[in-house]
CSV table of C-alpha atoms in Angstrom, one decimal:
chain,number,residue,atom,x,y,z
A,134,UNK,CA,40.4,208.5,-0.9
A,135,UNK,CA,41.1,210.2,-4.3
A,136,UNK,CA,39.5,209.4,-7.7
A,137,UNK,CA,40.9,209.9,-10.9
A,138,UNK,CA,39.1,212.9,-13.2
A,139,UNK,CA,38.3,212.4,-16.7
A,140,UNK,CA,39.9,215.7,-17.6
A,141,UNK,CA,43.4,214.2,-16.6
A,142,UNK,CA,42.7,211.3,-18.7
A,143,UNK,CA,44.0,210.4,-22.2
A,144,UNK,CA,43.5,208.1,-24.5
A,145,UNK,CA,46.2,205.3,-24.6
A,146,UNK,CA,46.8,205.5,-21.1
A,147,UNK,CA,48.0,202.7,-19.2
A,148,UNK,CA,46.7,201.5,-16.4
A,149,UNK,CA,48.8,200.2,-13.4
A,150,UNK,CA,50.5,196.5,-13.0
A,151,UNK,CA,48.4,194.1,-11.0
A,152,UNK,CA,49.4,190.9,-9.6
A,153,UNK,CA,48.8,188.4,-7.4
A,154,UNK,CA,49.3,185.0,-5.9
A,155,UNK,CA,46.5,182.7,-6.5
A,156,UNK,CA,46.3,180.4,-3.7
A,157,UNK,CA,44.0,176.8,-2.8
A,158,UNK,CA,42.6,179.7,-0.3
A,159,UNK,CA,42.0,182.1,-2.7
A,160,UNK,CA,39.9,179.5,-5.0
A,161,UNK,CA,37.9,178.3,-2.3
A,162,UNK,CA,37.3,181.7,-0.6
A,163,UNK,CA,36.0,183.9,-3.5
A,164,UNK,CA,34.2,181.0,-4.8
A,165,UNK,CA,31.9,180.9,-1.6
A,166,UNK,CA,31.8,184.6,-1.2
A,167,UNK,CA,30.2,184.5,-4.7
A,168,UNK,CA,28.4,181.6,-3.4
A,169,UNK,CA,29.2,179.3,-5.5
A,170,UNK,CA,29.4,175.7,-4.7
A,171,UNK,CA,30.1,173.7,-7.6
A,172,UNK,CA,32.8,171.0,-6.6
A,173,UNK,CA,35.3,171.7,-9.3
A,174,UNK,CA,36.2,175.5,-7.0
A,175,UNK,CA,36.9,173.7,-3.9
A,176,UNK,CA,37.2,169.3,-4.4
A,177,UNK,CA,40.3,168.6,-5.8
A,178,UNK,CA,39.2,165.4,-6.8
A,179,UNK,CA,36.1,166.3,-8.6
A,180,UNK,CA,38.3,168.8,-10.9
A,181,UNK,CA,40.6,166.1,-11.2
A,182,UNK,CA,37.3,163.8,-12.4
A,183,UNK,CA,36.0,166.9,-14.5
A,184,UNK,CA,39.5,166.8,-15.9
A,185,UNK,CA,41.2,169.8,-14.7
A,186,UNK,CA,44.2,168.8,-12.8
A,187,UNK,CA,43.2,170.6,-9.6
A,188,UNK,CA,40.6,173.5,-8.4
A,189,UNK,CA,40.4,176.6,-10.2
A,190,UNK,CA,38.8,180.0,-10.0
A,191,UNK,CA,35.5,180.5,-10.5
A,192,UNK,CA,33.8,182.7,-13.1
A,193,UNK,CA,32.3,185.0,-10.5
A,194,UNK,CA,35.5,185.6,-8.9
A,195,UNK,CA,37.0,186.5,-12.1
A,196,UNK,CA,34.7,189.5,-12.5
A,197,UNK,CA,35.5,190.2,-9.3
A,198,UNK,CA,38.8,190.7,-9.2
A,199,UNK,CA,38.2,192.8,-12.7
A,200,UNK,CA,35.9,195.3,-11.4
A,201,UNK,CA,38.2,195.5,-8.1
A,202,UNK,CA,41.2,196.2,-10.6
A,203,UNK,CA,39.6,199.2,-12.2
A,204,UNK,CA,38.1,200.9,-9.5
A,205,UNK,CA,41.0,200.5,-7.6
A,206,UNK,CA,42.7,202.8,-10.3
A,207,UNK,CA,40.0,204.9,-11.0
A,208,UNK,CA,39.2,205.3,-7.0
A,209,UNK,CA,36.1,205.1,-5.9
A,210,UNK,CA,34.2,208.3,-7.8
A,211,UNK,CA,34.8,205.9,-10.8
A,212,UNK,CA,31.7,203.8,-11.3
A,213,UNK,CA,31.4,200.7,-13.2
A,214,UNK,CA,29.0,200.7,-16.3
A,215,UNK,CA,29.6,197.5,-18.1
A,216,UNK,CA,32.3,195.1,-18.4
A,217,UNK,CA,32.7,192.4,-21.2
A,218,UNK,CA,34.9,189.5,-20.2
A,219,UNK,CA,36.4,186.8,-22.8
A,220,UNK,CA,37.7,183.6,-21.0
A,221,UNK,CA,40.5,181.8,-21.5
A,222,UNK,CA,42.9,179.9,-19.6
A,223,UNK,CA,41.8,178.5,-16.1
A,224,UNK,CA,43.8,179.8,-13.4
A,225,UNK,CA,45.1,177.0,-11.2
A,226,UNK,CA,46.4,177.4,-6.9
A,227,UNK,CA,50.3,178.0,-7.5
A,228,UNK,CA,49.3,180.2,-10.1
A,229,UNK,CA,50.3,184.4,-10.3
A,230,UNK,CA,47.6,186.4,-11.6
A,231,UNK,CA,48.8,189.3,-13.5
A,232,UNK,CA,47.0,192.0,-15.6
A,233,UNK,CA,47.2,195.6,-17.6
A,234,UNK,CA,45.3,198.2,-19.3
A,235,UNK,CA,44.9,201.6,-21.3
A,236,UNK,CA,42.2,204.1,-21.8
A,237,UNK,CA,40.8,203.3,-25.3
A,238,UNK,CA,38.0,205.6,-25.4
A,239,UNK,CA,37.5,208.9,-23.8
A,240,UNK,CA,33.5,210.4,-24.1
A,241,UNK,CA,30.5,212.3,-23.3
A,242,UNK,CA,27.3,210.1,-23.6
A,243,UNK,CA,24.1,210.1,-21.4
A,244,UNK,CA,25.3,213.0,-19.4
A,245,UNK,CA,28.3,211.2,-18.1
A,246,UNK,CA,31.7,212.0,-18.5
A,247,UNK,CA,33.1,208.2,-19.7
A,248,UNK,CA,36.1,206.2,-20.8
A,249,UNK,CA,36.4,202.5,-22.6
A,250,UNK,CA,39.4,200.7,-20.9
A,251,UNK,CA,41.0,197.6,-22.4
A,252,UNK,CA,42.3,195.3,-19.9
A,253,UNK,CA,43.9,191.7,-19.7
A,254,UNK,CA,44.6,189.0,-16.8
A,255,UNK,CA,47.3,186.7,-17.3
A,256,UNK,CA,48.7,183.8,-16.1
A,257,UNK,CA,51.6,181.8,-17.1
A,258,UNK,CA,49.7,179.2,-19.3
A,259,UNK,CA,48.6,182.3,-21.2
A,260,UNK,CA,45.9,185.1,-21.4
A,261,UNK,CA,42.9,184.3,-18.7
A,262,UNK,CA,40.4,187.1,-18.9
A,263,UNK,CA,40.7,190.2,-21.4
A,264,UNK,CA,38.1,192.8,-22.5
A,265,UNK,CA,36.8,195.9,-21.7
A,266,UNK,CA,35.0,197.8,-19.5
A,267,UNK,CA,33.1,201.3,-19.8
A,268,UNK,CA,33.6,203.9,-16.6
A,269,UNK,CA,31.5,206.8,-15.7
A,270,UNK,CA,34.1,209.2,-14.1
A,271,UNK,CA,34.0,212.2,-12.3
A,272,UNK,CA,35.2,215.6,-13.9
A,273,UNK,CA,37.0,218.5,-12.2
A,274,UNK,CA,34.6,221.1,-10.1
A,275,UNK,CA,31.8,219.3,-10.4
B,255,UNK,CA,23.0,162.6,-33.7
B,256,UNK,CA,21.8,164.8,-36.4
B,257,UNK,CA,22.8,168.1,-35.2
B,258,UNK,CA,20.9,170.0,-37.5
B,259,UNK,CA,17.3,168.6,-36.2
B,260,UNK,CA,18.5,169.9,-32.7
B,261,UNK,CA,19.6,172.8,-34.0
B,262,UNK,CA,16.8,174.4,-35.8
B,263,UNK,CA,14.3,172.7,-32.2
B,264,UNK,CA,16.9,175.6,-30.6
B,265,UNK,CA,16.8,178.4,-32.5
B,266,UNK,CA,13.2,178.0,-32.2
B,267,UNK,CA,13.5,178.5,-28.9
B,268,UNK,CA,15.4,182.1,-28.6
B,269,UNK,CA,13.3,184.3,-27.0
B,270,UNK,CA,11.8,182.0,-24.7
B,271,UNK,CA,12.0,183.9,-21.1
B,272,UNK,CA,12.1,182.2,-17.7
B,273,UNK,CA,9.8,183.8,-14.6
B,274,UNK,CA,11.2,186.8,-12.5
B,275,UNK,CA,12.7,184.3,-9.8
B,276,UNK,CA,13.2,186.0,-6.5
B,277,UNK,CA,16.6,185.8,-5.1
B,278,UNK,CA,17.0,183.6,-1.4
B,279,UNK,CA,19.4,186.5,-0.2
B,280,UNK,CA,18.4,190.5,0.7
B,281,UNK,CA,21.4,192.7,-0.3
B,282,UNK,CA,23.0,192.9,2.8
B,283,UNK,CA,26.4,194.1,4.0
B,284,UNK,CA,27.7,190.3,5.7
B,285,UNK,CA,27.3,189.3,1.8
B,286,UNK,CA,29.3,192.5,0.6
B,287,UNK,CA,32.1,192.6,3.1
B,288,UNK,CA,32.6,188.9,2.7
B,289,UNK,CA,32.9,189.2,-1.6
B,290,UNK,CA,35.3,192.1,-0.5
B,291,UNK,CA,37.3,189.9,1.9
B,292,UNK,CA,38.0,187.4,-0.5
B,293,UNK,CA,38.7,190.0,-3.4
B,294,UNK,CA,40.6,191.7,-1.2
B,295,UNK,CA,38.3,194.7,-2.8
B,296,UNK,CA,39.5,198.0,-0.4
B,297,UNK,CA,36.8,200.6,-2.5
B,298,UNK,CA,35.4,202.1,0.7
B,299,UNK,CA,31.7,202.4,-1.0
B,300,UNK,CA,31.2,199.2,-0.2
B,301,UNK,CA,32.4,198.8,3.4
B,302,UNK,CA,33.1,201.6,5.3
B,303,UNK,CA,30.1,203.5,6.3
B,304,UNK,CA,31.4,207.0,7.4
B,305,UNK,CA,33.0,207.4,3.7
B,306,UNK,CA,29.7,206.1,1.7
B,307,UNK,CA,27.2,208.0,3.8
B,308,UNK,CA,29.2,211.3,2.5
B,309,UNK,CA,29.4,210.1,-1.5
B,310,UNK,CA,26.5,210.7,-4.0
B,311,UNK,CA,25.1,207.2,-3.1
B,312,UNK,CA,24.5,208.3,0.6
B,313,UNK,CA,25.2,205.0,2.1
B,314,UNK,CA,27.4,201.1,1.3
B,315,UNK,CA,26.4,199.8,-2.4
B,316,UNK,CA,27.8,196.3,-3.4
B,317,UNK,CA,30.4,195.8,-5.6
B,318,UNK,CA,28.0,195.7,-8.9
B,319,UNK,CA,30.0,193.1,-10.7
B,320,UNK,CA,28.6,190.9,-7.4
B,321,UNK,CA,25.0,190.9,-8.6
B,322,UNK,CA,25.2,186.7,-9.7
B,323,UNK,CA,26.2,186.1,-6.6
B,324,UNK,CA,22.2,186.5,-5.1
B,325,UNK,CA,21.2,184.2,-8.4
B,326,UNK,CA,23.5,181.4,-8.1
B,327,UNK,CA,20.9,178.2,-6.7
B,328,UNK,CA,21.2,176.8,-3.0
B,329,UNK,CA,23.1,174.1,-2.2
B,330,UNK,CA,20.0,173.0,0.2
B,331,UNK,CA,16.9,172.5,-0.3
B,332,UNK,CA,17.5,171.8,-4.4
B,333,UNK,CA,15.9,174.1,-6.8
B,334,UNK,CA,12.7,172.6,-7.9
B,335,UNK,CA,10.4,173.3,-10.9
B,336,UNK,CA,10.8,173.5,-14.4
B,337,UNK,CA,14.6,174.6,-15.7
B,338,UNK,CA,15.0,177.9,-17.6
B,339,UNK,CA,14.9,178.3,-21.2
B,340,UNK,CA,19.2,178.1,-21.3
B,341,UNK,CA,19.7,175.2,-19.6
B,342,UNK,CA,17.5,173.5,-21.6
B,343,UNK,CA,18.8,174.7,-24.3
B,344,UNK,CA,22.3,173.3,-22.6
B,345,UNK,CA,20.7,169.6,-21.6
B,346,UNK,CA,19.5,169.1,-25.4
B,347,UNK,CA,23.0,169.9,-26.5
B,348,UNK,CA,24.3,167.0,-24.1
B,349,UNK,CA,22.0,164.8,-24.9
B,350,UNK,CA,22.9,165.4,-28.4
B,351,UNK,CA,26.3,164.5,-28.2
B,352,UNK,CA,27.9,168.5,-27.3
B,353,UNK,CA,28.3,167.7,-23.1
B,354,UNK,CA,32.0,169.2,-23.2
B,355,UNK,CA,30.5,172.2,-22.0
B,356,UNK,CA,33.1,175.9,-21.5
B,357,UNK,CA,32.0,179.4,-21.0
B,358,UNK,CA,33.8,181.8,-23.4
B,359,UNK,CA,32.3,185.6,-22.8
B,360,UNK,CA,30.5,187.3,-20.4
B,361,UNK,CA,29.0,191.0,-20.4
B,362,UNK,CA,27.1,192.4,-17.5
B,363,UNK,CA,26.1,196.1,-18.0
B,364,UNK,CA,25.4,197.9,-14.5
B,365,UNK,CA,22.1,200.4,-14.4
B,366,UNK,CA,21.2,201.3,-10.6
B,367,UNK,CA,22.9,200.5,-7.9
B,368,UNK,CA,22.7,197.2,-5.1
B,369,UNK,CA,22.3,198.2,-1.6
B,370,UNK,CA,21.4,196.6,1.4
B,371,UNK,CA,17.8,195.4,1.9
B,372,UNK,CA,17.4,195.1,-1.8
B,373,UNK,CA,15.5,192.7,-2.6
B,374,UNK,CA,16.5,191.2,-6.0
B,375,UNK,CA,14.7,188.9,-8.4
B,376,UNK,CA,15.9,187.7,-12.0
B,377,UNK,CA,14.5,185.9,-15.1
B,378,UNK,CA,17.0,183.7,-17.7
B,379,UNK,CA,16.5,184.4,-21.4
B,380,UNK,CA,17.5,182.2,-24.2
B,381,UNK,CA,19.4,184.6,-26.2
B,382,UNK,CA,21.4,183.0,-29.2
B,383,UNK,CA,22.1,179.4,-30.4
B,384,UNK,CA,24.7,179.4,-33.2
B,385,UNK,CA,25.1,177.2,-35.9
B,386,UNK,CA,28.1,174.8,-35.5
B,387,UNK,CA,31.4,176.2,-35.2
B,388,UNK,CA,35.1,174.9,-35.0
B,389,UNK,CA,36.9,176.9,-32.4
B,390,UNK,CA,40.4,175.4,-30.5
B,391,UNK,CA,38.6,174.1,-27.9
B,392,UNK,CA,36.6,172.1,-30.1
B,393,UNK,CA,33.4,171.9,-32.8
B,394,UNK,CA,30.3,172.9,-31.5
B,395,UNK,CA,27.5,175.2,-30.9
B,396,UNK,CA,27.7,178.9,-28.4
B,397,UNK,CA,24.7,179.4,-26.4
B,398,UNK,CA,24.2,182.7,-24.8
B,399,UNK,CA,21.5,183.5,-22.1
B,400,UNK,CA,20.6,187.1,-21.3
B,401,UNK,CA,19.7,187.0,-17.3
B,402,UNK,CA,18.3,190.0,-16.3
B,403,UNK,CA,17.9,191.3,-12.4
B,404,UNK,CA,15.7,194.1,-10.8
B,405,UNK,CA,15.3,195.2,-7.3
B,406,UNK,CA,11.9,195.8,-5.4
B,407,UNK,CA,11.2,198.8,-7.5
B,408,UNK,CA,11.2,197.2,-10.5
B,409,UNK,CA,14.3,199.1,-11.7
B,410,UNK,CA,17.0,196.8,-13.8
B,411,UNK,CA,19.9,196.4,-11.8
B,412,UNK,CA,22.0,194.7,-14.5
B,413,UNK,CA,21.3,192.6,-17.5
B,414,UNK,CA,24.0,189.9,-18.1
B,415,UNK,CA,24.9,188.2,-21.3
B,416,UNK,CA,26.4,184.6,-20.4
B,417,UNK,CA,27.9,182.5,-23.7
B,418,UNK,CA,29.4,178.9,-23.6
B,419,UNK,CA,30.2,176.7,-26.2
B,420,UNK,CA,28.9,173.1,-25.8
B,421,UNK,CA,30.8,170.7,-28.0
B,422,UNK,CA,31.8,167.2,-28.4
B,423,UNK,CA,34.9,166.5,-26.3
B,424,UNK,CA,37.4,164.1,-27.9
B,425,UNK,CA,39.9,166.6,-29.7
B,426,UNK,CA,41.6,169.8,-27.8
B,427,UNK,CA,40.2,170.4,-24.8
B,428,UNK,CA,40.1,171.8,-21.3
B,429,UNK,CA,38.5,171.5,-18.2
């Protein structure tokens, strides 16, 4: 499986398209995988108490599909140093998660060859997650 | 309510640290390949053996972003003892009128990696208590918590920052 290398990076580089459908499965699944339990992820009437109008993803999950998003374009050589996430709307079942990105930030520091993405997930109700996230990537004949 | 009494018993507090808790889970891979099921996470480090024996980490690592997933608490048997320093900070807010409760940011920064047989433990800081703020959500107070995890060897997995706003519901708001 390829990776990308920092030396074919740029700054203001965008980073690929990323959608998909956000199912009742999807909500319920990730939120056990991250184990979480609380009844607003998986009772529809307890959101509908808490005053959401139905489930909706959990935190957890949301960092999830971040960190799959950018090593799924950096490949697997790219390792994850710190992500920031700001939250904003709640992403409901019905609901198409989109998101984007560019290369801010292209570095040396602490030996490790590094770049500062921006990134942002969307859903129709408006921006859900955005933030950004430092890389470690690997360099050419190394 | 005056807020301001509450306020300065919670700024008073930042700082306060809970225990190291130890995590009910191991690292293991069920845990891993499950997260990446449900992510739908294909990065072969974490799940297929043959191509993370050959990478730098020599064997399957978990997804780091995963890490709060070995901290959140058990449905059975209920946590017992004494609550850490945030949500006690969070309960005073409620009592005090701010229960409309909504997490706005979230940083976790990643030093050595998970891998299975880990055995993780983590302690919950009370980081920052703001003073009152008027945001579109509503008016209210951010509270961050700095949770920190290591492994067995003492070595800092991650330290997460964790803020939510606690405010008084009535105007704008959202579940």
């Amino acid at each position: 499986m390829k990776s990308l290398y920092w030396d074919d990076l740029e700054e203001g580089d965008e980073l690929p398209a990323f959608s998909r459908e956000i199912t009742r499965t999807t909500i319920v699944a990730t939120a056990i995988a991250s184990r979480d339990f609380q009844p607003v992820h998986h009772d529809h009437e307890a959101a509908q108490r808490e005053g959401a109008k139905d489930i909706f993803l959990n935190i957890l999950s949301t960092g999830g599909f971040v960190g799959r998003y950018l090593t799924d374009w950096s490949g697997p050589e790219g390792e994850l140093r710190k992500i920031t996430i700001k939250l904003g709307a709640t992403v409901f079942p019905g609901d198409t998660l989109t998101a984007g990105g560019k290369v801010v930030k292209k570095y040396e520091e602490e030996g490790e060859h590094r770049v500062d993405v921006e990134y942002h997930f969307s859903v129709a109700m408006g921006p859900h997650a955005w933030g950004s996230a430092t890389m470690a990537l690997p360099v050419k004949g190394k | 309510m005056d807020m301001s009494g509450v306020l300065e018993e919670l700024q008073a507090m930042v700082g306060q640290e809970s225990e190291l808790q130890l995590c009910k889970d191991d690292v293991n891979k069920a845990m891993i390949r499950h997260w990446c099921e449900a992510m739908e996470d294909g990065n072969p480090l974490y799940t297929d053996e043959a191509y993370a024996k050959q990478s730098k980490y020599g064997g399957i690592i978990a997804p780091p972003q995963m890490v709060q997933a070995y901290s959140t608490p058990p449905l059975w048997p209920k946590k017992e003892g004494e609550p850490d320093p945030f949500a006690k900070a969070v309960k005073r807010m409620a009592d005090a009128g701010c229960f409309g409760i909504v997490a706005t940011t979230t940083t976790q920064e990643y030093f050595v990696p998970m891998r299975p047989g880990d055995q993780l433990r983590f302690k919950v800081k009370l980081a920052a208590v703001s003073p009152e703020k008027t945001t579109r959500i509503g008016t209210g107070h951010f509270v961050t918590a700095e949770y920190t995890y290591v492994n067995q060897k003492d070595e800092v997995v991650c330290v997460q920052s964790f803020t939510v706003l606690t405010f008084k519901p009535g105007a704008a708001g959202r579940a």
